[in-house]
Amino acid sequence: MARMMDLMTPMPRESAIATLSRLLTSASLRERIASMPLPDEGHGVDVFGLNREWVAFGVGLMRGLYEQWFRVASSGHENIPSHGAAILAANHSGTLPFDAMMLWTDVVRNTNPPRLARTIADHFVPNLPFVSTLYARTGAVGGSRANLHALLERGDLVAVFPEGTPGIGKHFRDRYRLQTWRVGHVEFALHHRAPVVPVAIVGAEEQMPQIGRIPVGSKVFGAPYLPVMLTPFPLPVKYHIRYGEPLYLHQSFDPERYADPEVLERAAGLVAGKVNELLELGLRERKGIFR
Amino acid sequence: MRRVLLTGATTPLGAGLIRRLLGRDDVSLVVAVARPGEMPPVGIDDGRFVFVNADLTRSRGVRDVLWGPAKRANALVLAAHHRSVRNVGRRARLLNVESTRMMLNMAESHPHLERVVYRSFGDVYRVDSKQPAMIDEYHPLNLDPRTPQWIRDRVEADTMVSTRTGLSPLNITVLRFAPTLARNMGSQLYDFLDAPVCFTPLGFDPILNVIDLRDMVRAIDKALSNDVEGIFNIPGRDTLAMSEAIRRFGKREIGVPGAALSRLYRARARLVGGEFDYELNRGRFHWNGVLDGRRARLQLGFVPEHGINWPVGGSLPETAGGPFSLRAPAGSGLPSTEASPEPAVKLVR
């Protein structure tokens, strides 16, 4: 009976997570994660649900994908501020958010001192059972304005995908063409005087070619549609992640005009231009989709 | 000098507040009001304390208190709400909403009353997947017409008091408290955790914030001690995952698909009773909702100091036999509520 009850326990206990993370993560990575300054409200979580053990578990879970499957190569980590509020703004693609997972893993593994990127998830993600909890425990946050303000106010590193759902759901023929580049991230950057680091993720746009969509009218956990993929699992494309030099938008634009749509359009255009440059560079330098 | 009129005197919060106020030198009168038939908190022997039984759902009752024993009061603490979720209908609304309205209407023409502190609830906020995890005072209220009366009454009363701030001659402060873990406080979270088995939505583990009774008392005391008007969220020191709260409470958690949970709890309520109502808590059982206490910290100077003494499990919390108890602990030498023969009671019909 007790065994039965254990199986019905909805989420694994912290101790189980700690054991799993020990099995999945190397000692050096665990040390790195242990040295991260993570917010903790006293019971091992912050108000968004972040938990250090789960971060270690998440990094362990991603290890095979990061090292073996996608063979992530990244450069420019020195451009990520070592402390204080900052925004990573990246292109988004690939039908399923492996690009966000690889970016998150890459930041944990390669920043010095180690930092955690708080990825901003779409509104429907908190509706997904298990996934929502896994995301929250590893630092993802629902994309509401107040959440972003709270993160940046306390000096967190935030990862956003200004293309949003249209980016991840773009058709294969639109790969490496940025979809409408939203302006919210530059508004927050100006408001909080936080640098924006443009990020280009090359490889993800070919990982899971999308050939169609089934409209579900937000009936399935609030998701806008169900994607129809050419392959049931991601192709072993090679990921190239490039971090550009930080943009101090509050030095180029009047930060007091953070709500001015004209300023935001220009500032967001600047960020999108930098991401495009990095994408072009990455595409030029890669030797093929799988190399 | 503060002369305080307090409603909801027989809850653990009321009892704690009475003791806290009587511990202060600048309080010269505490008039505590409870429903007819209720007994005063035990062990209070102070000439400044007056206990009144009155029916605050009738305007005559309100008038008799305000112009009777509370005629000299200059501060009013409104903390009376129906605690049971099963209390619905016109009578419940009379206490939850109308009596508050009558109190405020009459308080505005009272000769001395100038300060009002209204005890509200974090439950008035809407919690869903699109709302921020940190709930500030501008967060949307739960105005869904399908919401059960228990919430609707709280939202209506809160809104009614809040809209008077700045317009009324009274100086009004609304305190929206995080849930506490104490019996007899109308805490749905306590009622949920008090069951032998806690059924939760499968795959969800939201973050909660809970407040200790001592901090609730401190927050009201802070509000009474200064003249800042407005609405303030009052969070507690403990922010934790629901699964962790269940574990610390010493209970068993079983995940059930969300669609079946509502029926399951309804069936359980029919079979074994209990105060927990899943429909009231559906949002909070899926998504994070933690009160943001920055405004209270900056303007009221309130910072939560007391963590919950886990495990709370099944009885009055750490305060059992402490300053908030309604019954004297065994062997304390104090009379129990029932045995309290002649408390300082005045009856107002």
XYZ file of C-alpha atoms in Angstrom:
640
model
C 0.000 0.000 0.000
C 2.818 2.380 0.963
C 4.524 1.649 -2.354
C 1.266 2.377 -4.140
C 0.946 5.665 -2.274
C 4.526 6.576 -3.205
C 3.749 6.011 -6.850
C 0.742 8.291 -6.550
C 2.781 11.101 -5.027
C 2.371 13.790 -7.654
C 5.887 15.217 -7.771
C 9.126 13.562 -6.675
C 10.334 14.587 -3.240
C 13.355 16.866 -2.931
C 15.470 13.996 -1.641
C 14.627 11.939 -4.726
C 15.575 14.901 -6.874
C 18.858 15.263 -4.999
C 19.621 11.578 -5.611
C 18.753 11.855 -9.288
C 20.858 14.968 -9.717
C 23.815 13.172 -8.103
C 23.400 10.343 -10.604
C 23.008 12.621 -13.605
C 25.387 15.483 -12.853
C 29.139 15.487 -12.501
C 30.710 16.597 -9.236
C 32.192 19.714 -10.835
C 28.813 20.772 -12.184
C 27.205 20.157 -8.822
C 29.883 22.311 -7.227
C 29.254 25.017 -9.782
C 25.531 24.966 -9.050
C 26.152 24.919 -5.315
C 28.200 28.112 -5.644
C 25.473 29.982 -7.535
C 23.808 32.781 -5.646
C 20.175 31.674 -5.923
C 17.289 33.320 -4.089
C 15.761 31.194 -1.346
C 12.806 32.253 0.768
C 13.722 29.839 3.524
C 12.251 26.514 2.426
C 14.497 25.910 -0.564
C 12.401 27.832 -3.093
C 11.952 31.409 -4.212
C 8.529 32.937 -4.876
C 8.556 31.577 -8.426
C 9.442 28.066 -7.308
C 13.160 27.939 -8.134
C 15.023 25.236 -6.238
C 18.760 24.506 -6.307
C 18.390 20.726 -6.266
C 16.065 20.894 -9.231
C 18.522 23.124 -11.098
C 21.187 20.431 -10.625
C 18.660 17.811 -11.708
C 17.718 19.885 -14.767
C 21.327 20.346 -15.798
C 21.828 16.593 -15.382
C 18.706 15.878 -17.397
C 19.968 18.102 -20.207
C 23.477 16.660 -20.150
C 22.931 14.021 -22.813
C 21.100 16.435 -25.085
C 23.668 19.183 -24.559
C 26.813 17.083 -24.916
C 25.820 14.194 -27.162
C 22.711 14.995 -29.132
C 22.999 18.681 -29.977
C 26.788 18.931 -29.264
C 26.387 22.551 -28.238
C 29.243 24.894 -29.154
C 29.024 28.334 -27.660
C 31.058 31.507 -27.553
C 30.950 34.984 -26.070
C 30.044 34.028 -22.478
C 32.248 36.883 -21.310
C 29.554 39.215 -22.685
C 27.088 38.064 -20.039
C 27.391 40.448 -17.065
C 28.805 38.624 -14.058
C 26.259 40.186 -11.719
C 23.222 42.449 -11.667
C 20.130 42.603 -13.811
C 20.626 41.732 -17.473
C 18.500 40.424 -20.330
C 19.478 37.759 -22.826
C 17.425 38.260 -26.008
C 17.543 35.301 -28.389
C 15.885 34.032 -31.542
C 13.310 31.311 -30.935
C 12.516 28.290 -33.072
C 12.329 24.526 -33.322
C 8.684 23.624 -32.527
C 9.589 22.417 -29.033
C 11.668 24.705 -26.792
C 14.963 22.793 -26.864
C 16.651 26.084 -27.784
C 15.583 27.579 -24.446
C 16.757 24.473 -22.606
C 20.158 24.528 -24.323
C 20.570 28.241 -23.681
C 19.656 27.747 -20.021
C 22.085 24.826 -19.703
C 24.854 26.679 -21.514
C 24.588 29.676 -19.180
C 24.762 27.451 -16.089
C 27.740 25.512 -17.441
C 29.843 28.287 -18.893
C 29.384 31.576 -17.056
C 32.024 32.696 -14.591
C 31.018 33.197 -11.846
C 28.160 30.801 -12.575
C 24.777 32.427 -13.155
C 21.317 31.121 -13.776
C 19.188 32.445 -16.618
C 15.542 32.875 -15.646
C 13.818 31.949 -18.886
C 10.487 33.611 -19.535
C 7.809 31.141 -20.575
C 4.603 31.773 -22.467
C 1.329 32.057 -20.558
C 0.144 28.568 -21.426
C 3.220 26.842 -19.950
C 2.021 27.140 -16.314
C -1.070 25.162 -17.383
C 0.955 22.085 -18.295
C 1.049 19.443 -15.553
C 4.562 18.313 -14.543
C 6.171 20.568 -17.161
C 5.065 23.679 -15.287
C 6.584 22.378 -12.069
C 9.819 21.293 -13.744
C 10.106 24.682 -15.424
C 9.347 26.619 -12.246
C 11.813 24.616 -10.135
C 14.574 25.185 -12.661
C 14.005 28.929 -12.860
C 11.500 29.534 -15.646
C 8.933 32.208 -14.924
C 5.540 32.982 -16.478
C 5.776 35.943 -18.796
C 3.809 38.597 -16.955
C 5.078 42.141 -16.543
C 5.094 42.050 -12.751
C 7.166 38.852 -12.771
C 9.782 40.452 -14.997
C 9.903 43.586 -12.892
C 10.404 41.490 -9.776
C 13.260 39.490 -11.346
C 15.093 42.512 -12.707
C 14.603 44.510 -9.541
C 16.466 41.916 -7.568
C 19.244 41.686 -10.153
C 18.482 38.413 -11.940
C 19.657 37.394 -15.391
C 16.571 36.984 -17.567
C 16.378 35.115 -20.891
C 13.635 36.221 -23.267
C 12.598 35.197 -26.748
C 11.012 38.311 -28.240
C 9.551 36.357 -31.156
C 7.390 34.425 -28.669
C 5.151 31.574 -29.827
C 5.184 32.696 -33.506
C 8.967 32.205 -33.351
C 8.985 28.675 -32.022
C 6.073 27.776 -34.285
C 7.520 29.203 -37.478
C 7.340 27.104 -40.628
C 10.497 25.373 -41.805
C 10.693 27.653 -44.831
C 10.924 30.681 -42.458
C 13.971 29.377 -40.589
C 16.430 32.071 -39.524
C 13.937 34.770 -40.433
C 13.074 36.638 -37.281
C 9.352 36.890 -36.713
C 7.810 40.057 -35.304
C 10.352 41.176 -32.703
C 8.346 42.321 -29.705
C 9.426 45.344 -27.719
C 8.715 44.335 -24.106
C 12.300 43.351 -23.329
C 13.703 46.761 -24.267
C 11.060 48.486 -22.192
C 12.248 46.486 -19.184
C 15.890 47.100 -20.098
C 15.350 50.865 -20.177
C 13.202 50.888 -17.057
C 15.739 48.908 -15.035
C 18.814 50.247 -16.893
C 19.778 46.643 -17.542
C 22.046 45.642 -20.439
C 20.620 43.476 -23.228
C 22.846 40.688 -24.518
C 21.822 39.642 -28.050
C 21.985 35.880 -28.507
C 21.886 33.864 -31.707
C 21.005 30.176 -31.587
C 21.947 28.407 -34.796
C 20.807 24.823 -35.320
C 17.489 24.843 -33.497
C 15.657 26.178 -36.528
C 16.241 22.860 -38.310
C 15.811 20.482 -35.362
C 12.139 19.652 -35.788
C 10.711 20.850 -39.072
C 7.112 21.840 -38.599
C 4.854 21.013 -41.503
C 1.473 21.954 -40.103
C -0.629 22.965 -37.144
C -3.805 21.669 -35.587
C -5.745 24.587 -34.189
C -7.138 23.670 -30.787
C -8.485 27.067 -29.786
C -6.628 27.106 -26.448
C -8.576 24.046 -25.294
C -5.491 21.932 -24.637
C -3.851 23.487 -21.561
C -4.237 26.915 -23.161
C -1.809 26.129 -26.005
C -2.639 28.051 -29.184
C -2.195 25.005 -31.464
C -0.724 21.531 -31.677
C 2.274 21.348 -34.020
C 2.597 18.668 -36.695
C 6.266 17.746 -36.948
C 8.123 16.001 -39.747
C 9.994 13.969 -37.136
C 8.659 12.731 -33.801
C 11.865 13.728 -32.010
C 14.448 16.440 -32.667
C 17.109 15.779 -35.278
C 20.690 15.685 -33.951
C 21.530 19.075 -35.397
C 24.559 20.868 -34.026
C 23.783 23.903 -31.889
C 25.901 27.037 -32.073
C 25.103 29.633 -29.431
C 26.704 33.043 -29.760
C 26.443 35.813 -27.161
C 26.943 39.308 -28.580
C 28.317 42.327 -26.799
C 25.889 43.782 -24.273
C 23.803 46.724 -25.416
C 23.429 49.456 -22.826
C 20.237 50.841 -24.259
C 19.750 53.299 -21.421
C 22.916 55.051 -22.624
C 21.698 55.335 -26.210
C 18.065 56.121 -25.406
C 16.448 58.232 -22.739
C 15.546 55.682 -20.030
C 12.773 57.971 -18.814
C 11.014 57.327 -22.122
C 10.799 53.594 -21.511
C 7.099 53.629 -22.332
C 7.404 55.634 -25.548
C 6.477 53.305 -28.448
C 8.797 55.124 -30.868
C 11.793 54.692 -28.559
C 10.891 51.063 -27.966
C 10.590 50.314 -31.690
C 14.028 51.787 -32.349
C 15.643 50.070 -29.377
C 14.056 46.700 -30.210
C 15.120 47.121 -33.825
C 18.675 47.597 -32.634
C 18.562 44.366 -30.629
C 16.934 42.431 -33.492
C 19.594 43.766 -35.871
C 22.363 42.497 -33.583
C 20.713 39.072 -33.272
C 20.413 38.929 -37.063
C 24.099 39.801 -37.467
C 25.054 37.035 -35.055
C 22.768 34.566 -36.856
C 24.314 35.401 -40.214
C 27.787 35.017 -38.745
C 26.852 31.670 -37.220
C 25.294 30.395 -40.448
C 28.343 31.479 -42.431
C 30.763 29.782 -40.073
C 28.988 26.463 -39.535
C 29.985 23.600 -41.766
C 26.560 22.025 -42.037
C 23.356 21.395 -40.180
C 24.830 18.437 -38.298
C 28.378 19.815 -37.900
C -3.924 57.439 23.667
C -5.576 54.699 21.619
C -9.032 53.507 22.547
C -9.753 50.544 20.320
C -12.992 48.869 19.307
C -12.389 45.375 17.927
C -14.799 43.033 16.154
C -14.107 39.314 15.728
C -12.829 39.116 19.290
C -13.222 35.392 19.785
C -10.937 34.227 16.997
C -7.319 33.410 17.808
C -6.428 36.640 16.005
C -8.853 38.660 18.118
C -7.570 37.117 21.327
C -3.966 37.778 20.367
C -4.712 41.338 19.398
C -6.509 42.062 22.654
C -3.487 40.863 24.601
C -1.086 42.786 22.426
C -3.044 46.018 22.801
C -3.398 45.598 26.536
C 0.353 45.158 26.708
C 0.809 48.698 25.454
C 0.892 51.768 27.673
C -0.628 54.024 25.045
C -3.869 52.017 24.869
C -6.409 53.093 27.457
C -9.435 51.062 26.314
C -10.077 47.872 24.369
C -13.700 47.104 23.582
C -13.978 43.612 22.094
C -17.196 42.616 20.330
C -18.362 39.061 19.746
C -21.598 37.473 18.626
C -24.281 36.823 21.245
C -23.485 33.719 23.228
C -19.750 33.761 22.641
C -17.373 33.895 25.571
C -14.434 36.255 25.987
C -10.833 35.060 25.658
C -9.614 33.559 28.877
C -7.147 34.984 31.342
C -7.585 38.649 30.574
C -7.872 40.614 33.743
C -7.414 44.245 32.903
C -9.519 47.244 33.795
C -9.070 48.624 30.298
C -10.788 45.617 28.718
C -14.499 45.498 27.979
C -16.133 42.477 26.344
C -19.399 43.008 24.522
C -21.836 40.566 22.969
C -23.720 42.185 20.139
C -25.436 41.271 16.903
C -23.561 43.336 14.364
C -25.812 42.210 11.548
C -28.489 44.572 12.911
C -28.100 48.302 12.780
C -29.411 48.567 16.330
C -26.637 46.281 17.521
C -23.990 48.329 15.736
C -25.428 51.579 17.085
C -25.619 50.264 20.641
C -21.959 49.275 20.559
C -20.689 52.447 18.911
C -22.628 54.802 21.118
C -22.472 52.577 24.168
C -19.289 50.931 25.428
C -17.280 52.168 22.425
C -18.392 55.776 22.641
C -14.893 56.900 23.578
C -13.113 54.646 21.068
C -10.962 56.416 18.524
C -9.817 53.371 16.530
C -11.807 50.533 15.021
C -10.485 47.135 13.975
C -12.893 45.231 11.732
C -12.023 41.544 11.810
C -15.380 39.749 11.931
C -16.147 37.355 9.063
C -17.940 34.079 8.831
C -15.259 31.480 9.267
C -17.173 28.553 7.868
C -17.331 28.114 4.139
C -20.678 26.357 4.654
C -22.237 29.571 5.928
C -23.859 30.943 2.833
C -26.926 32.970 2.043
C -28.342 36.211 3.302
C -27.329 35.796 6.955
C -23.715 35.139 6.084
C -23.600 38.117 3.761
C -25.079 40.301 6.477
C -22.060 39.702 8.670
C -19.430 39.548 5.947
C -20.518 42.649 4.048
C -23.482 44.547 5.410
C -22.339 44.781 9.005
C -19.032 46.213 7.801
C -20.914 48.735 5.703
C -23.125 49.690 8.657
C -20.108 49.964 10.931
C -18.341 52.319 8.545
C -21.447 54.395 7.858
C -22.067 54.913 11.538
C -18.384 55.285 12.385
C -18.241 58.301 10.085
C -20.591 60.168 12.377
C -19.063 58.831 15.596
C -17.724 61.561 17.887
C -14.231 60.119 18.343
C -13.508 57.390 15.796
C -10.838 58.469 13.363
C -8.866 55.342 12.504
C -10.136 52.118 10.883
C -8.123 48.971 10.207
C -9.917 46.370 8.129
C -8.706 42.793 8.144
C -9.003 41.411 4.623
C -7.674 38.333 2.864
C -5.245 37.456 0.109
C -8.082 35.273 -1.208
C -9.608 38.374 -2.789
C -6.984 38.248 -5.535
C -7.405 36.333 -8.749
C -4.822 33.593 -9.266
C -4.472 32.093 -12.727
C -1.773 31.169 -15.195
C -1.661 34.633 -16.747
C -1.226 36.518 -13.485
C 2.121 37.260 -11.891
C 3.394 35.000 -9.141
C 4.053 38.000 -6.924
C 0.760 39.617 -6.000
C 0.988 43.337 -5.375
C -1.857 45.598 -4.303
C -2.762 46.398 -7.931
C -3.294 42.738 -8.796
C -6.739 41.931 -10.281
C -9.388 40.934 -7.777
C -11.361 37.747 -8.124
C -14.570 39.124 -9.618
C -15.576 35.964 -11.422
C -19.364 35.682 -11.023
C -19.016 31.890 -10.681
C -16.913 32.347 -7.564
C -18.526 30.934 -4.410
C -20.092 33.352 -1.964
C -17.289 32.904 0.562
C -14.930 34.690 -1.832
C -17.514 37.062 -3.310
C -18.388 38.406 0.133
C -14.750 38.971 0.941
C -14.128 40.757 -2.343
C -17.233 42.906 -1.931
C -16.416 43.872 1.638
C -12.790 44.584 0.767
C -13.778 46.712 -2.221
C -16.404 48.549 -0.211
C -13.864 49.475 2.470
C -11.042 50.172 0.014
C -13.080 52.598 -2.077
C -13.670 54.734 1.002
C -9.988 55.375 1.594
C -9.329 59.019 0.918
C -13.051 59.833 0.617
C -14.235 59.066 4.119
C -13.501 61.336 7.082
C -12.075 58.189 8.660
C -8.477 57.210 8.174
C -8.760 53.719 6.645
C -6.212 50.963 6.195
C -6.987 47.628 4.561
C -4.677 44.730 5.378
C -4.852 41.753 3.019
C -3.351 38.817 4.862
C -1.706 35.691 3.560
C -3.397 32.494 4.781
C -2.526 31.382 8.249
C -2.337 27.869 9.617
C -4.692 27.978 12.527
C -8.035 26.450 13.293
C -11.033 28.705 13.791
C -9.573 31.380 11.524
C -11.463 30.639 8.326
C -8.232 29.458 6.731
C -8.970 27.196 3.772
C -5.323 26.175 3.685
C -5.519 24.942 7.264
C -8.743 23.076 6.520
C -7.079 21.459 3.507
C -4.021 20.396 5.477
C -6.074 19.248 8.460
C -7.474 16.277 6.512
C -5.693 12.907 6.839
C -4.980 12.790 3.105
C -4.383 15.821 0.912
C -5.507 15.382 -2.689
C -3.677 17.753 -5.014
C -3.836 18.370 -8.768
C -1.528 15.871 -10.419
C 1.591 17.519 -11.825
C 1.211 20.854 -10.045
C 3.050 22.064 -6.993
C 2.395 25.778 -6.503
C 4.273 28.078 -4.174
C 2.409 29.339 -1.114
C 3.078 31.926 1.502
C 1.720 31.526 5.015
C 1.668 33.906 7.927
C 2.035 33.209 11.604
C -0.685 34.554 13.892
C 1.853 36.605 15.809
C 2.726 38.463 12.630
C -0.949 39.078 11.893
C -1.303 40.660 15.306
C 1.858 42.713 14.778
C 0.634 43.967 11.413
C -2.670 45.216 12.847
C -0.816 46.765 15.763
C 1.550 48.517 13.315
C -1.408 49.813 11.336
C -3.033 51.126 14.505
C 0.191 52.819 15.511
C 0.460 55.008 12.458
C -1.875 56.934 10.237
C -0.921 55.608 6.815
C -4.005 55.078 4.671
C -4.378 52.561 1.880
C -4.256 48.880 1.030
C -1.406 46.662 2.143
C -0.540 43.062 1.476
C 0.660 41.297 4.595
C 2.671 38.182 3.726
C 4.242 35.807 6.199
C 7.805 34.603 6.545
C 7.195 31.127 5.150
C 7.214 30.724 1.382
C 7.196 27.110 0.326
C 5.880 24.602 -2.161
C 2.496 23.059 -1.421
C 4.066 19.584 -1.314
C 6.498 20.834 1.314
C 3.676 22.325 3.400
C 1.853 18.989 3.283
C 5.011 17.145 4.250
C 5.741 19.523 7.106
C 2.158 19.191 8.273
C 2.765 15.469 8.482
C 0.115 14.536 5.948
C 0.049 12.291 2.904
C -0.235 13.837 -0.538
C -1.995 12.083 -3.382
C -2.055 13.556 -6.856
C -5.348 13.332 -8.713
C -6.068 14.552 -12.249
C -7.446 18.059 -11.945
C -10.760 17.247 -13.620
C -11.590 14.638 -10.968
C -10.454 16.668 -7.993
C -13.531 18.832 -7.728
C -15.859 15.813 -7.645
C -13.601 14.014 -5.206
C -13.640 16.870 -2.707
C -17.385 17.321 -3.075
C -17.898 13.633 -2.363
C -15.576 13.794 0.629
C -17.396 16.830 2.020
C -20.684 14.944 1.739
C -19.309 11.829 3.376
C -17.126 13.172 6.164
C -17.838 16.900 6.205
C -15.043 19.362 6.624
C -14.575 22.983 5.747
C -12.317 22.711 2.718
C -13.873 23.724 -0.604
C -11.746 22.955 -3.658
C -13.688 25.341 -5.896
C -12.509 28.253 -3.759
C -8.908 27.210 -4.143
C -8.641 25.879 -7.678
C -6.346 28.689 -8.864
C -4.083 28.548 -5.837
C -3.726 24.780 -6.239
C -2.289 25.202 -9.730
C -0.376 28.466 -9.858
C 1.953 30.444 -7.654
C 0.436 33.317 -5.757
C 2.586 34.978 -3.140
C 1.663 38.327 -1.611
C 4.204 41.040 -2.274
C 4.774 42.814 1.029
C 7.015 45.628 -0.172
C 4.408 48.325 0.332
C 3.736 47.238 3.906
C 7.458 47.177 4.590
C 8.048 50.661 3.213
C 4.969 52.447 4.513
C 3.870 50.525 7.601
C 7.293 49.310 8.632
C 5.962 45.745 8.753
C 8.336 42.874 8.078
C 7.242 39.340 9.013
C 9.326 38.081 11.928
C 7.807 34.781 12.944
C 8.118 31.606 10.935
C 5.569 28.850 11.389
C 6.695 26.327 13.976
C 6.329 23.177 11.907
C 4.813 20.689 12.184
C 1.555 22.430 12.924
C -0.478 19.270 12.457
C -4.013 18.929 13.603
C -4.280 21.294 16.558
C -3.942 24.953 17.220
C -0.475 25.893 16.048
C 2.466 26.714 18.235
C 0.240 29.215 19.915
C -1.749 26.482 21.650
C -1.775 27.549 25.248
C 0.090 30.677 24.209
C -1.112 34.196 23.793
C -3.757 33.298 21.203
C -5.483 30.390 22.824
C -9.140 30.476 23.551
C -8.826 27.625 25.986
C -6.348 27.512 28.781
C -3.737 24.765 28.400
C -4.049 21.853 30.772
C -2.245 22.436 34.016
C -1.756 26.125 33.416
C -3.944 27.078 36.321
C -5.985 29.319 34.075
C -9.685 28.727 33.709
C -10.911 27.320 30.420
C -13.349 29.252 28.292
C -16.271 27.275 29.589
C -15.157 27.616 33.157
C -14.541 31.332 32.982
C -17.141 32.381 35.532
C -17.205 36.130 35.614
C -15.213 37.749 32.885
C -15.295 41.493 32.461
C -18.359 41.279 30.275
C -20.933 43.809 29.350
C -23.877 42.679 27.345
C -25.439 44.822 24.712
C -28.698 43.639 23.314
